[in-house]
Coordinates of C-alpha atoms and ligand atoms in Angstrom, one line a residue:
X19 CA 8.2 11.9 -24.8
X20 CA 5.3 12.8 -22.3
X21 CA 2.2 10.7 -23.3
X22 CA -1.5 11.8 -22.8
X23 CA -3.4 9.4 -21.4
X24 CA -7.1 10.9 -20.7
X25 CA -8.1 7.3 -22.1
X26 CA -6.6 5.6 -18.4
X27 CA -9.3 6.0 -16.0
X28 CA -10.5 3.2 -14.3
X29 CA -13.8 2.2 -12.6
X30 CA -15.1 -1.0 -10.7
X31 CA -19.2 -1.1 -9.8
X32 CA -20.2 -3.4 -7.7
X33 CA -18.0 -6.3 -8.6
X34 CA -18.4 -9.0 -7.0
X35 CA -16.0 -12.2 -6.9
X36 CA -17.1 -15.5 -5.6
X37 CA -15.4 -19.0 -5.9
X38 CA -18.0 -21.6 -5.1
X39 CA -19.8 -20.7 -2.1
X40 CA -16.8 -18.5 -0.8
X41 CA -17.2 -14.8 -1.5
X42 CA -14.3 -13.0 -2.0
X43 CA -15.3 -9.4 -2.7
X44 CA -18.4 -8.5 -2.1
X45 CA -19.4 -5.4 -3.6
X46 CA -16.5 -3.7 -4.8
X47 CA -16.8 0.0 -6.2
X48 CA -13.8 2.6 -6.6
X49 CA -13.1 4.9 -9.8
X50 CA -9.6 6.0 -10.3
X51 CA -8.5 9.0 -12.6
X52 CA -6.6 9.2 -15.6
X53 CA -2.9 9.4 -14.6
X54 CA -3.4 8.7 -10.5
X55 CA -1.0 6.3 -8.9
X56 CA -3.3 4.0 -7.0
X57 CA -2.3 1.8 -4.3
X58 CA -4.4 -1.2 -3.0
X59 CA -3.0 -1.8 0.3
X60 CA -4.2 -4.6 2.8
X61 CA -3.2 -7.8 4.2
X62 CA -2.4 -10.9 2.4
X63 CA -5.7 -12.8 1.0
X64 CA -8.2 -9.7 1.3
X65 CA -8.9 -10.2 -2.7
X66 CA -5.8 -7.6 -4.0
X67 CA -4.6 -9.9 -6.9
X68 CA -8.2 -11.0 -7.7
X69 CA -9.3 -7.3 -8.1
X70 CA -6.0 -7.0 -10.5
X71 CA -6.6 -10.1 -12.3
X72 CA -10.3 -9.2 -13.1
X73 CA -9.3 -5.9 -14.2
X74 CA -7.0 -7.2 -16.8
X75 CA -9.2 -10.1 -17.9
X76 CA -7.5 -13.1 -16.2
X77 CA -10.1 -14.0 -13.8
X78 CA -13.8 -13.5 -14.6
X79 CA -16.0 -11.2 -12.5
X80 CA -19.1 -12.6 -10.6
X81 CA -21.6 -9.8 -11.0
X82 CA -20.8 -6.2 -12.0
X83 CA -19.1 -4.2 -14.5
X84 CA -15.1 -2.9 -15.1
X85 CA -14.6 0.1 -17.2
X86 CA -11.4 1.4 -18.1
X87 CA -11.0 4.7 -20.3
X88 CA -15.0 5.4 -19.5
X89 CA -15.3 1.6 -22.5
X90 CA -16.8 -1.4 -20.6
X91 CA -14.2 -3.9 -20.7
X92 CA -15.8 -6.3 -18.7
X93 CA -16.5 -9.2 -21.2
X94 CA -13.1 -8.1 -23.3
X95 CA -10.2 -10.3 -23.5
X96 CA -7.0 -9.3 -21.8
X97 CA -5.1 -8.4 -24.7
X98 CA -8.0 -5.7 -26.0
X99 CA -8.6 -4.2 -22.9
X100 CA -5.4 -1.4 -23.5
X101 CA -3.6 -2.0 -19.8
X102 CA -0.2 -3.5 -19.3
X103 CA 0.3 -5.8 -16.2
X104 CA 3.9 -6.2 -14.2
X105 CA 3.8 -9.6 -12.1
X106 CA 6.2 -10.6 -8.5
X107 CA 7.3 -13.6 -10.7
X108 CA 8.3 -11.8 -13.9
X109 CA 8.4 -14.7 -16.0
X110 CA 10.8 -13.9 -18.6
X111 CA 11.4 -16.1 -21.2
X112 CA 14.5 -17.7 -20.4
X113 CA 15.9 -18.4 -24.0
X114 CA 15.4 -15.1 -25.2
X115 CA 17.1 -12.0 -25.3
X116 CA 16.0 -9.0 -23.7
X117 CA 15.6 -7.5 -27.0
X118 CA 13.3 -10.5 -27.6
X119 CA 11.6 -10.8 -24.4
X120 CA 10.2 -7.4 -25.0
X121 CA 9.5 -7.4 -28.4
X122 CA 7.6 -10.8 -28.0
X123 CA 4.2 -9.1 -27.3
X124 CA 4.5 -6.4 -29.7
X125 CA 5.4 -9.1 -32.6
X126 CA 2.6 -11.3 -31.4
X127 CA -0.1 -9.1 -32.4
X128 CA 1.8 -8.8 -35.7
X129 CA 3.4 -4.8 -35.3
X130 CA 5.5 -3.6 -37.9
X131 CA 9.2 -4.2 -37.2
X132 CA 10.4 -0.8 -37.6
X133 CA 7.9 0.2 -34.5
X134 CA 8.6 -2.7 -32.3
X135 CA 11.9 -1.1 -32.7
X136 CA 11.6 1.8 -32.1
X137 CA 9.7 1.1 -28.7
X138 CA 12.3 -1.7 -27.5
X139 CA 14.8 1.1 -27.8
X140 CA 13.1 4.0 -25.9
X141 CA 11.8 1.9 -23.2
X142 CA 15.3 0.3 -22.8
X143 CA 16.7 3.7 -22.5
X144 CA 14.1 4.6 -19.7
X145 CA 15.2 2.1 -18.3
X146 CA 18.7 1.9 -18.6
X147 CA 18.6 -1.0 -20.0
X148 CA 20.5 -0.7 -23.5
X149 CA 23.8 -2.2 -22.0
X150 CA 21.5 -5.5 -21.9
X151 CA 19.8 -5.8 -24.8
X152 CA 21.0 -8.9 -26.1
X153 CA 21.8 -10.7 -22.5
X154 CA 19.4 -13.7 -21.5
X155 CA 17.7 -13.4 -18.3
X156 CA 20.4 -15.8 -16.6
X157 CA 22.5 -13.5 -17.4
X158 CA 20.8 -10.6 -15.0
X159 CA 20.5 -10.0 -11.6
X160 CA 16.9 -9.8 -9.8
X161 CA 16.4 -6.0 -10.5
X162 CA 17.7 -6.3 -14.1
X163 CA 15.4 -9.1 -14.6
X164 CA 12.2 -6.9 -12.7
X165 CA 13.4 -4.1 -14.9
X166 CA 12.8 -6.0 -17.9
X167 CA 9.7 -6.9 -17.0
X168 CA 8.3 -3.7 -16.5
X169 CA 10.3 -3.3 -20.0
X170 CA 7.4 -5.4 -21.7
X171 CA 4.8 -3.2 -19.9
X172 CA 6.2 -0.1 -21.5
X173 CA 6.7 -1.2 -25.1
X174 CA 2.7 -1.9 -25.1
X175 CA 2.2 1.6 -24.3
X176 CA -0.9 0.7 -22.5
X177 CA -3.5 3.3 -20.9
X178 CA -2.8 1.7 -17.7
X179 CA 0.0 -0.1 -15.8
X180 CA -1.0 -3.2 -13.3
X181 CA 1.5 -4.1 -10.9
X182 CA 1.0 -7.1 -8.1
X183 CA 3.7 -6.8 -5.7
X184 CA 6.1 -6.1 -8.2
X185 CA 9.3 -5.4 -5.7
X186 CA 8.7 -8.0 -3.2
X187 CA 11.7 -10.5 -4.7
X188 CA 14.0 -7.8 -4.2
X189 CA 16.1 -7.5 -1.8
X190 CA 15.5 -4.5 0.6
X191 CA 18.4 -1.8 -1.3
X192 CA 16.9 -2.9 -4.7
X193 CA 13.2 -2.6 -3.5
X194 CA 13.8 0.6 -2.4
X195 CA 16.0 1.8 -6.0
X196 CA 13.2 0.2 -8.0
X197 CA 10.6 1.9 -6.0
X198 CA 12.3 5.6 -7.3
X199 CA 12.0 4.1 -10.7
X200 CA 8.8 3.4 -10.5
X201 CA 8.1 6.8 -9.0
X202 CA 10.3 8.4 -11.9
X203 CA 8.6 6.7 -14.7
X204 CA 5.1 7.7 -13.8
X205 CA 6.1 11.0 -13.9
X206 CA 7.6 10.5 -17.3
X207 CA 4.5 8.6 -19.1
X208 CA 2.0 10.3 -16.9
X209 CA -0.1 7.2 -17.5
X210 CA -1.9 5.3 -14.7
X211 CA -0.4 3.2 -12.2
X212 CA -2.8 1.0 -10.0
X213 CA -0.1 -1.4 -7.7
X214 CA -0.7 -3.8 -5.5
X215 CA 1.0 -4.0 -2.2
X216 CA 0.5 -5.6 1.7
X217 CA 3.6 -3.3 2.5
X218 CA 2.4 0.3 3.6
X219 CA 5.8 2.0 2.9
X220 CA 6.0 1.3 -0.9
X221 CA 2.1 2.0 -0.6
X222 CA 2.5 5.5 1.1
X223 CA 6.0 6.5 -1.1
X224 CA 4.5 5.4 -4.6
X225 CA 0.7 6.2 -4.4
X226 CA -1.1 9.4 -4.7
X227 CA -3.9 7.9 -3.2
X228 CA -4.4 4.5 -1.5
X229 CA -7.1 2.1 -0.9
X230 CA -6.6 0.3 2.6
X231 CA -8.5 -3.2 1.7
X232 CA -10.0 -6.0 4.7
X233 CA -11.6 -9.1 3.3
X234 CA -12.2 -7.6 0.1
X235 CA -13.8 -4.4 1.6
X236 CA -12.2 -1.1 1.4
X237 CA -11.6 0.6 4.6
X238 CA -10.7 3.9 3.6
X239 CA -9.7 5.5 -0.3
X240 CA -7.4 8.7 0.3
X241 CA -4.3 10.4 0.3
X242 CA -1.3 8.5 2.1
X243 CA -1.0 11.6 5.0
X244 CA -4.7 11.5 5.3
X245 CA -4.7 7.7 5.9
X246 CA -1.9 8.4 8.7
X247 CA -3.5 11.2 10.6
X248 CA -7.0 10.6 10.2
X249 CA -7.6 7.0 9.9
X250 CA -11.2 6.0 9.3
X251 CA -11.2 3.0 11.4
X252 CA -9.7 1.0 14.0
X253 CA -8.5 -1.2 10.8
X254 CA -6.5 1.7 9.0
X255 CA -5.1 3.0 12.1
X256 CA -3.7 0.0 13.1
X257 CA -2.4 -1.0 9.5
X258 CA -0.6 2.0 8.5
X259 CA 2.1 3.6 10.0
X260 CA 5.4 1.2 11.6
X261 CA 5.5 0.5 14.4
X262 CA 1.6 0.2 14.9
X263 CA -0.6 2.7 16.8
X264 CA -0.9 2.0 20.9
X265 CA -4.5 1.1 21.2
X266 CA -5.5 1.2 25.3
X267 CA -8.5 -0.1 26.2
X268 CA -10.8 3.0 28.0
X269 CA -14.2 3.8 29.3
X270 CA -16.4 6.8 27.8
X271 CA -16.5 8.9 31.1
X272 CA -18.2 12.2 31.7
X273 CA -17.5 15.3 28.6
X274 CA -15.4 18.1 29.7
X275 CA -15.9 21.3 28.0
X276 CA -17.3 19.6 25.1
X277 CA -14.4 17.1 24.4
X278 CA -14.4 13.4 25.5
X279 CA -12.7 12.2 28.4
X280 CA -12.0 8.8 29.3
X281 CA -11.3 6.3 32.1
X282 CA -8.2 4.5 31.7
X283 CA -7.5 0.8 33.2
X284 CA -5.4 2.1 36.0
X285 CA -8.6 4.3 37.1
X286 CA -7.1 8.0 36.0
X287 CA -9.5 10.3 34.1
X288 CA -7.9 12.1 31.2
X289 CA -9.3 14.6 28.9
X290 CA -8.8 14.2 25.3
X291 CA -8.8 16.4 22.3
X292 CA -11.6 14.8 20.5
X293 CA -14.8 16.5 20.4
X294 CA -18.0 14.9 22.4
X295 CA -19.8 12.5 19.9
X296 CA -22.8 10.0 20.7
X297 CA -21.7 6.5 22.2
X298 CA -20.4 5.6 25.6
X299 CA -19.2 2.2 27.2
X300 CA -16.2 0.6 26.1
X301 CA -13.6 2.1 23.7
X302 CA -10.0 2.3 22.7
X303 CA -7.8 5.3 22.9
X304 CA -4.9 5.4 19.8
X305 CA -1.8 6.8 20.0
X306 CA 1.2 6.9 17.7
X307 CA 4.4 5.5 19.4
X308 CA 5.7 8.8 19.5
X309 CA 2.7 10.6 21.1
X310 CA 4.2 8.5 23.8
X311 CA 7.3 9.2 25.8
X312 CA 9.1 8.6 29.1
X313 CA 8.4 11.1 31.4
X314 CA 8.5 11.4 35.3
X315 CA 5.2 13.0 35.1
X316 CA 3.5 10.8 32.8
X317 CA -0.2 9.0 33.4
X318 CA 0.7 5.4 32.8
X319 CA 3.2 3.5 34.5
X320 CA 4.7 0.2 33.6
X321 CA 7.9 -1.7 33.5
X322 CA 10.5 -1.6 30.5
X323 CA 10.7 -5.0 28.4
X324 CA 12.7 -4.5 24.8
X325 CA 14.7 -1.7 23.6
X326 CA 15.1 -1.1 20.1
X327 CA 17.3 1.4 18.8
X328 CA 16.5 2.3 15.7
X329 CA 19.5 5.3 15.1
X330 CA 17.3 8.6 14.9
X331 CA 14.7 6.9 17.8
X332 CA 14.6 4.6 20.1
X333 CA 11.2 2.5 20.9
X334 CA 10.5 1.3 24.3
X335 CA 8.5 -1.5 24.6
X336 CA 6.7 -1.2 28.2
X337 CA 4.3 -3.6 29.9
X338 CA 2.0 -1.9 31.7
X339 CA 0.1 -3.3 34.9
X340 CA -3.2 -4.6 33.3
X341 CA -0.6 -6.6 30.6
X342 CA -0.8 -4.0 28.2
X343 CA 2.3 -3.6 25.8
X344 CA 2.9 -0.3 24.6
X345 CA 5.2 1.1 22.5
X346 CA 7.0 4.1 23.2
X347 CA 9.3 6.8 21.2
X348 CA 11.9 8.1 23.1
X349 CA 14.7 10.7 22.0
X350 CA 17.7 8.5 21.2
X351 CA 20.1 10.8 23.0
X352 CA 18.4 10.9 26.6
X353 CA 19.8 8.4 29.3
X354 CA 18.1 5.4 28.4
X355 CA 16.1 3.3 31.1
X356 CA 17.3 -0.4 32.2
X357 CA 15.6 -3.5 30.9
X358 CA 13.2 -4.4 34.0
X359 CA 13.4 -0.7 35.2
X360 CA 9.7 0.9 36.1
X361 CA 8.8 4.0 34.1
X362 CA 6.3 6.7 33.6
X363 CA 4.9 7.5 30.2
X364 CA 3.6 10.3 29.1
X365 CA 0.3 10.4 26.5
X366 CA 0.8 13.5 24.5
X367 CA -3.5 13.0 24.6
X368 CA -3.9 16.1 21.8
X369 CA -2.8 13.6 19.1
X370 CA -5.4 10.5 20.8
X371 CA -7.7 9.0 18.2
X372 CA -10.8 7.1 19.5
X373 CA -12.0 4.5 18.5
X374 CA -16.1 3.0 19.2
X375 CA -17.3 -0.1 19.8
X376 CA -18.1 -0.6 15.8
X377 CA -14.6 0.1 15.0
X378 CA -15.2 4.0 13.9
X379 CA -12.3 6.4 14.7
X380 CA -12.9 10.0 16.0
X381 CA -10.2 12.1 16.2
X382 CA -8.8 15.3 17.7
X383 CA -9.9 18.6 16.6
Ligands
ATP403 N1 -9.2 -19.7 -7.8 C1 -8.8 -19.5 -6.2 N2 -10.0 -20.7 -6.0 C2 -10.4 -20.5 -4.6 N3 -10.5 -19.5 -3.6 C3 -9.6 -18.5 -4.4 C4 -8.9 -18.4 -5.4 N4 -8.0 -17.5 -5.6 C5 -7.4 -16.7 -4.6 N5 -8.8 -17.4 -3.7 C6 -8.7 -16.5 -2.7 O1 -9.4 -15.5 -2.9 C7 -8.8 -14.5 -1.7 C8 -8.1 -13.8 -1.7 O2 -7.0 -13.7 -2.4 P1 -5.7 -12.9 -3.4 O3 -5.0 -13.5 -4.3 O4 -6.8 -11.6 -4.4 O5 -5.4 -11.9 -2.1 P2 -4.2 -11.0 -2.4 O6 -4.7 -9.7 -1.4 O7 -3.3 -10.9 -3.4 O8 -3.3 -12.1 -0.9 P3 -1.6 -11.7 -1.3 O9 -1.2 -10.7 -0.8 O10 -0.9 -12.8 -0.3 O11 -1.1 -11.9 -2.4 C9 -8.1 -15.7 -0.5 O12 -8.7 -16.1 0.5 C10 -8.2 -16.8 -1.1 O13 -7.3 -17.7 -1.0
MG404 MG1 -1.8 -11.4 -4.3

């Protein structure tokens, strides 16, 4: 039963939010097509919940307009916006059964009982809650409670679903399972979904596009792999990917054949695959851990401080002479260096990014 949601597009136009003198969102613009699964990803305090709450009508905007399905909803009450929100705290009514929790919002707007029954039954089937309908929240696990909270949103048959960190109270295994359920739900309903999280794995696995936010601004809005392979800024490069990208301070040297060359802090000059661009002086060379591997002919040398064995990969934390700690990815089956050993590391310069003084990224061709 795929519903059609041509009307589920969302747009923020020049939206700002101030609390007293404190500007939380300076000027926000974002447009989401109907049916998209979008993640707002960013560190704590960057304004994700504020944006969602303004969209839901729980918080007024300071300026700007918000529209849903082409209709300006900036002044509308939450119940008139055609959206449903699921929070981190699922806030079910403890004295009501699962069935009544799901039906409550619909009874409030005086929907016919037969229609309520149909919707609750459909949502219960979709979320595999049929056997739990007569239970109270106390008699459910955390994951089941979160499914009920999602069910409460589903029965509204909204144009768009808003999720504010709905998985962060669940344990790791349950989080993964519920994440898959959300992906399936999106596929089945085809509704617009907007998902707020500071967990990049959640954002990367669920969303078809991700807005990476920093201090109330969008740093980059792109598909998951685009963010990973071509991060627009130093911030995105450091935030997306785990473990984080390594950043080595370097000085721009004379170009070689139209490509940037840089001088490392150990004095060596290396050529990158980044086409020449206008900027000189201090910059940073960015390399993912799997672009740095132990090798006798490596350009870097340092002392092994920590070894993390993850099974499919082994991470070496290596302290360079200039005090910089880099994380290198070593194939797990190779003979492991000892802690305290001095080793050489090879940088795969074909995959190195450059970040100029302004934080803008320059990628290999
Ligand atoms: N009612 C309020 N009064 C003043 N400042 C507020 C208010 N609500 C939020 N803020 C501030 O606005 C900023 C953004 O808050 P918001 O809750 O949107 O962040 P968030 O990105 O959702 O963070 P988290 O990941 O921790 O949930 C924060 O600096 C916060 O302190
Ligand atoms: Mg929040």
